[in-house]
Structure formats: C-alpha cells, structure tokens
CSV table of C-alpha atoms in Angstrom, one decimal:
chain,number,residue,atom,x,y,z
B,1,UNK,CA,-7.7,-17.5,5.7
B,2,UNK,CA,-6.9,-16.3,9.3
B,3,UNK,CA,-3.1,-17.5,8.4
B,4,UNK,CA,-3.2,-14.5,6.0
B,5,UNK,CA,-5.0,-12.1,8.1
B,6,UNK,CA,-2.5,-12.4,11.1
B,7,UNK,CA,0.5,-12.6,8.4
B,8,UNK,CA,-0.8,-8.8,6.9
B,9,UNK,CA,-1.8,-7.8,10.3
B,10,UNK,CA,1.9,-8.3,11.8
B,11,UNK,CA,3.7,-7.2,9.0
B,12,UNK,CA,1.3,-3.7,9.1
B,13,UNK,CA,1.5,-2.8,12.7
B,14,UNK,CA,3.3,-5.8,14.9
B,15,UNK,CA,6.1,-6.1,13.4
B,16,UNK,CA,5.9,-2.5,11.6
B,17,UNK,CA,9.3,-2.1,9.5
B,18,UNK,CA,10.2,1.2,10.4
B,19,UNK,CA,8.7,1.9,14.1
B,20,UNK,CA,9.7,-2.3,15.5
B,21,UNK,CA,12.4,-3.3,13.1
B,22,UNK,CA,13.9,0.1,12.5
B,23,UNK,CA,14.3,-0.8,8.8
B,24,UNK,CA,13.8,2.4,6.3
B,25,UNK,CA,15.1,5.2,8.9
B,26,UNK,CA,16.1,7.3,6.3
B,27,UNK,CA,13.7,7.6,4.2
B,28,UNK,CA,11.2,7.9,6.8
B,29,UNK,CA,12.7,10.9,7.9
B,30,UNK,CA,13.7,12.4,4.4
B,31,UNK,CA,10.4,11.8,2.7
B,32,UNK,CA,7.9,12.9,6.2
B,33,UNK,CA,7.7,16.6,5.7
B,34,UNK,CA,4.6,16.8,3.2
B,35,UNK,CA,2.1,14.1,3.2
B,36,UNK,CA,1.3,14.5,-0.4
B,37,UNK,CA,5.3,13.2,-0.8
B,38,UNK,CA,5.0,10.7,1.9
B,39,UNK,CA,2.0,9.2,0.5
B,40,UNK,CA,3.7,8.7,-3.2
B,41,UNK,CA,6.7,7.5,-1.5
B,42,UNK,CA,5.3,4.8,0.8
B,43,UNK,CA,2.9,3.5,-2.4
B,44,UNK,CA,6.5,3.3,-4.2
B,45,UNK,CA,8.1,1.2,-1.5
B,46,UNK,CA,4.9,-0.8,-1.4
B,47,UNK,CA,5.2,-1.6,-4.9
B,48,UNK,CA,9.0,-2.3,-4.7
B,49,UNK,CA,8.4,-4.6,-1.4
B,50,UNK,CA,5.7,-6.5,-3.1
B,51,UNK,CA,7.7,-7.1,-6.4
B,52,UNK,CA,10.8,-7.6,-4.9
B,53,UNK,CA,9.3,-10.2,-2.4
B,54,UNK,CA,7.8,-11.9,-5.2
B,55,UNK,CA,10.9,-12.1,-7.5
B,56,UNK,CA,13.5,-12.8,-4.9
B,57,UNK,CA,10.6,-16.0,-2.9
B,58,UNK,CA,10.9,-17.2,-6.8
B,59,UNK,CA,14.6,-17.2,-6.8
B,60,UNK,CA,15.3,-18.6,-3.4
B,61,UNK,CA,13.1,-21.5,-4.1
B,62,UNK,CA,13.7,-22.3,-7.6
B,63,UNK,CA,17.4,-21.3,-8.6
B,64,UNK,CA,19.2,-21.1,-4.8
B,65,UNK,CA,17.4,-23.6,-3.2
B,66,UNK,CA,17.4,-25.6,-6.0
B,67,UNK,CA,21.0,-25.8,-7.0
B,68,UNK,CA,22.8,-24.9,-3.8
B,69,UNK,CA,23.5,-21.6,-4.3
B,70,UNK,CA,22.5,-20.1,-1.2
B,71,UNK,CA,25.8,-18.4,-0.6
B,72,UNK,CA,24.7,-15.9,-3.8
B,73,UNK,CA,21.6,-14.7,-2.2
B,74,UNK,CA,22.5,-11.3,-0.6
B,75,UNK,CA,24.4,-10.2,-4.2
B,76,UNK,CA,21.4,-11.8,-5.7
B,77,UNK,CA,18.8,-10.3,-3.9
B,78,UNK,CA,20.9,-6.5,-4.1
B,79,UNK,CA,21.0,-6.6,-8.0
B,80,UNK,CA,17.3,-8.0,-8.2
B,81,UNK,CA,16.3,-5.1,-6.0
B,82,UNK,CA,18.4,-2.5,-8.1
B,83,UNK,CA,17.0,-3.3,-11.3
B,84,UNK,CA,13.3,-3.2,-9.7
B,85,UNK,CA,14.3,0.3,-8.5
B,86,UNK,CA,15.3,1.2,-12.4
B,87,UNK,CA,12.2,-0.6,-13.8
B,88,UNK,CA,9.9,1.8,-10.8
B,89,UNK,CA,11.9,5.1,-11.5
B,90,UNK,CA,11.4,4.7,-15.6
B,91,UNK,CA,7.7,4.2,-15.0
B,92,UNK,CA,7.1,6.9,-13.0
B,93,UNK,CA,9.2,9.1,-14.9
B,94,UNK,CA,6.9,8.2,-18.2
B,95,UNK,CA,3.3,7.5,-16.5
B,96,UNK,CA,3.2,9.9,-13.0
B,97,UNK,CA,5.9,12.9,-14.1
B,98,UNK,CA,4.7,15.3,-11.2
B,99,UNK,CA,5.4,12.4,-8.4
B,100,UNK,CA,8.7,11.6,-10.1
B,101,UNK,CA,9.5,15.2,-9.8
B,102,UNK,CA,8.5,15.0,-6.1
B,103,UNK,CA,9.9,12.2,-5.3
B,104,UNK,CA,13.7,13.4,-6.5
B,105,UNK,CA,17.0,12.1,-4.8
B,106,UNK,CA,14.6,9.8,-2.7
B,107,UNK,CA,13.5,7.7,-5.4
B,108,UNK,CA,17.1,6.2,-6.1
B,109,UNK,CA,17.2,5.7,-2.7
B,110,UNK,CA,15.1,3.3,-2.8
B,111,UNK,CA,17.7,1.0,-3.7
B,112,UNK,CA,19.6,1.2,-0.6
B,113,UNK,CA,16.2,1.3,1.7
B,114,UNK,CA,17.4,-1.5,3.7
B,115,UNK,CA,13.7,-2.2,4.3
B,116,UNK,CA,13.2,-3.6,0.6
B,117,UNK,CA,16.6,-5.7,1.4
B,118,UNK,CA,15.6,-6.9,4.6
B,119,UNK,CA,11.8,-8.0,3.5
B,120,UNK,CA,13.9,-10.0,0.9
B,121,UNK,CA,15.9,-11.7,3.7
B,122,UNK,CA,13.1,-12.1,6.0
B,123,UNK,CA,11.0,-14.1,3.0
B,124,UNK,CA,14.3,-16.0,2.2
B,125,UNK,CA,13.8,-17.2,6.4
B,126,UNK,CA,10.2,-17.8,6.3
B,127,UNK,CA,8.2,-21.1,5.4
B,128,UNK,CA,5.4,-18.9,3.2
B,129,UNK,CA,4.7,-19.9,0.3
B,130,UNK,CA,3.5,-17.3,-2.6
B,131,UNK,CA,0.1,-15.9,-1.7
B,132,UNK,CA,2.2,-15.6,2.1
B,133,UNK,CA,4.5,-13.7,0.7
B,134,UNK,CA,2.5,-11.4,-1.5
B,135,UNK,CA,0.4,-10.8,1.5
B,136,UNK,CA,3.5,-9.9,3.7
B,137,UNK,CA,5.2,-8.1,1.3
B,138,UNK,CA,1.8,-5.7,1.1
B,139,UNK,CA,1.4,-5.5,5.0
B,140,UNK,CA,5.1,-4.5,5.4
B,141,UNK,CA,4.5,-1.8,2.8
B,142,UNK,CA,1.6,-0.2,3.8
B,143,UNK,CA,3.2,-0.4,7.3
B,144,UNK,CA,5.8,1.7,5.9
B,145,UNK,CA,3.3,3.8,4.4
B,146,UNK,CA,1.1,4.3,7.7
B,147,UNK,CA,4.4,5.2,9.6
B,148,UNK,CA,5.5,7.6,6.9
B,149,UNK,CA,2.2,9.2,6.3
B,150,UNK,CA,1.4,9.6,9.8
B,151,UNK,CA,4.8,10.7,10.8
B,152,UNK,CA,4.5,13.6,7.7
B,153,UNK,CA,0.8,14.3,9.3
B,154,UNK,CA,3.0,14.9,12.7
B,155,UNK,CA,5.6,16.9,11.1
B,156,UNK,CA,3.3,19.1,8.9
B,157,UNK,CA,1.3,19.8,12.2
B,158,UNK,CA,4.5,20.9,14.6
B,159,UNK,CA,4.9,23.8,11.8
B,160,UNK,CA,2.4,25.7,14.0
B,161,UNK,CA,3.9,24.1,17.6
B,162,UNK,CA,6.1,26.7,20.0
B,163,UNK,CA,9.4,23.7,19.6
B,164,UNK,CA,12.4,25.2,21.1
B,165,UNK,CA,15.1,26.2,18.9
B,166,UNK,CA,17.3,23.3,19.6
B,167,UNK,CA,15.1,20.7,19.0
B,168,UNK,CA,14.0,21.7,15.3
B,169,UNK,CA,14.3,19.6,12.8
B,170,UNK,CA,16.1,17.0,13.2
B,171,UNK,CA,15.7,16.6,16.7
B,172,UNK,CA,11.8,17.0,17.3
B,173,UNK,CA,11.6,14.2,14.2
B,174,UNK,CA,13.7,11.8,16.2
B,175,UNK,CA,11.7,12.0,19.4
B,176,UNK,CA,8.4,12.0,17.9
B,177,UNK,CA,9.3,8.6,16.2
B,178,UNK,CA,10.8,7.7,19.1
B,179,UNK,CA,7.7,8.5,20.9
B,180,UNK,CA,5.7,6.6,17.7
B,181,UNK,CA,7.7,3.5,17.9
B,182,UNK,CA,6.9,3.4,21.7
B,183,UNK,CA,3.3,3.4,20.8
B,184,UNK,CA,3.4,1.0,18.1
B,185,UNK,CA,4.8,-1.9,20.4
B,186,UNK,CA,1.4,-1.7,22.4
B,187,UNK,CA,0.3,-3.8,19.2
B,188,UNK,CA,3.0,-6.2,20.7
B,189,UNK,CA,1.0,-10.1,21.5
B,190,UNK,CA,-2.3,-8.7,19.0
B,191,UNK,CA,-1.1,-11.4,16.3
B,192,UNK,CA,-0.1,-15.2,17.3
B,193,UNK,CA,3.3,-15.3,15.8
C-alpha cells in the first residue's frame, strides 16, 4: 500500500508533469487564465491520462510485448491517444455542452499534449503493473490539474497587480511558472524513487 502512496505522491508533486518534466507547456499556459477553464481542462487530461495509461499498459503487455512489436509503439500509442481524444470531445459535447464550449480549440489539443504521450511512454518504461498504473496515471493528472489550477489562481490574481507593460502576458506567465517549477522541486527526495 505504501508502493502506491509514494507512486501517486511522485507523479502529483515529485515528478509533477508540467512544473519537473515540462510536459503539457502549452496547454498550461493556454488554458490558465480562468480557473473555472483550468479546472474542466485539467479533469479532461486527467481522464485522458488515466484511460490512455490503461489502454496503451494493456497493449504493451499483451499485443507488443507479446508478439515483438515493440517497434509500433509510438504510432500505436499516437492513434490510441487520438481516438481517446474523439471518444472525450463527443462526450462532453453530448453530456457537459457549457464545458465543451469553454474548453474550445484546447480540447483538440489534447491530442498533441505531449503529457498524455509521454505518460504512455513512461508506463511503456516502467515495471507497474495495472492498479500501478491507474494510480500513476491519476497522480500525473491531478498534478497537471494542481499546476494549471494554481497557475490560473496566479494569473486571475495579477489582473489587479501594477506588471510593467513589457512583461504582460506572455511574459509575467513564463516567469511565474518559472518561479512555480522552482518551488515545486523542493518536493525533490519527499518520495523514495
């Protein structure tokens, strides 16, 4: 049981996908101006991480693993991912209309988050075997979350702040993740990896 708790507990702040890996960048900074978006985002990459670890653990072990097809699993993995990404967009289009709406351009993106790639590729490396992975998969997605929705919480707050004019946008965002991913490697020996 402590395997698992030091598993979700890296893969949520140790080894945090968008702050230590720098996996996700652009959505991060696309989808952190409102925290209402952020939120909805980060539970959609949560739910894509988790699937897609799930699917793509099941392939590696019992179709490339099994039949020596390792040299398929990045093409694999990429059209496994994509058709997640269609299966997530139709469902919130149908079920939760006002985040689909909110989510716009960044939901497709989804597909090319590098972040749902490399968790993939990182499960592919690892020795974990299913309840592992499900419990990485959800770490490294609400990791995402907590970065986004505290990054948006940042954002929505320096609306108020006296920034210069030539670090708006853009360049106030990048320093205060900067300054983020600086305080998220103090979490840096908490876990036994």
């Amino acid at each position: 049981m402590s395997t698992l708790f030091f598993i979700f507990i890296g893969a949520l702040l140790v080894n945090n996908f968008v702050l230590v890996r720098f996996l996700g960048i652009c959505p991060f900074l696309g989808v952190s101006k409102q925290l209402e978006t952020a939120v909805g985002m980060g539970m959609a990459v949560t739910f894509v991480m988790t699937l897609a670890g799930v699917v793509t653990w099941a392939l590696q072990h019992y179709v490339l693993n099994a039949f020596g097809l390792a040299f398929l699993q990045t093409v694999l993995f990429i059209l496994v991912i994509a058709a997640l990404v269609q299966f997530v967009e139709l469902f919130l289009k149908k079920m939760v209309p006002v985040l689909y709406r909110a989510l716009g351009i960044f939901l497709p993106l989804i597909t090319t988050n590098c972040a749902i790639l490399g968790i993939a590729l990182l499960i592919a490396q690892r020795e974990h075997d299913l309840i592992q992975t499900v419990v990485f998969c959800v770490g490294a997605g609400l990791g995402f979350t907590l970065a986004l929705v505290i990054m948006a919480g940042i954002r929505e707050e320096m609306q108020f702040a006296p920034i210069p004019k030539s670090l708006q946008g853009a360049g106030i965002a990048l320093i205060t993740a900067g300054l983020m991913s600086i305080a998220f490697s103090g979490f840096a020996g908490l876990v036994p990896m």
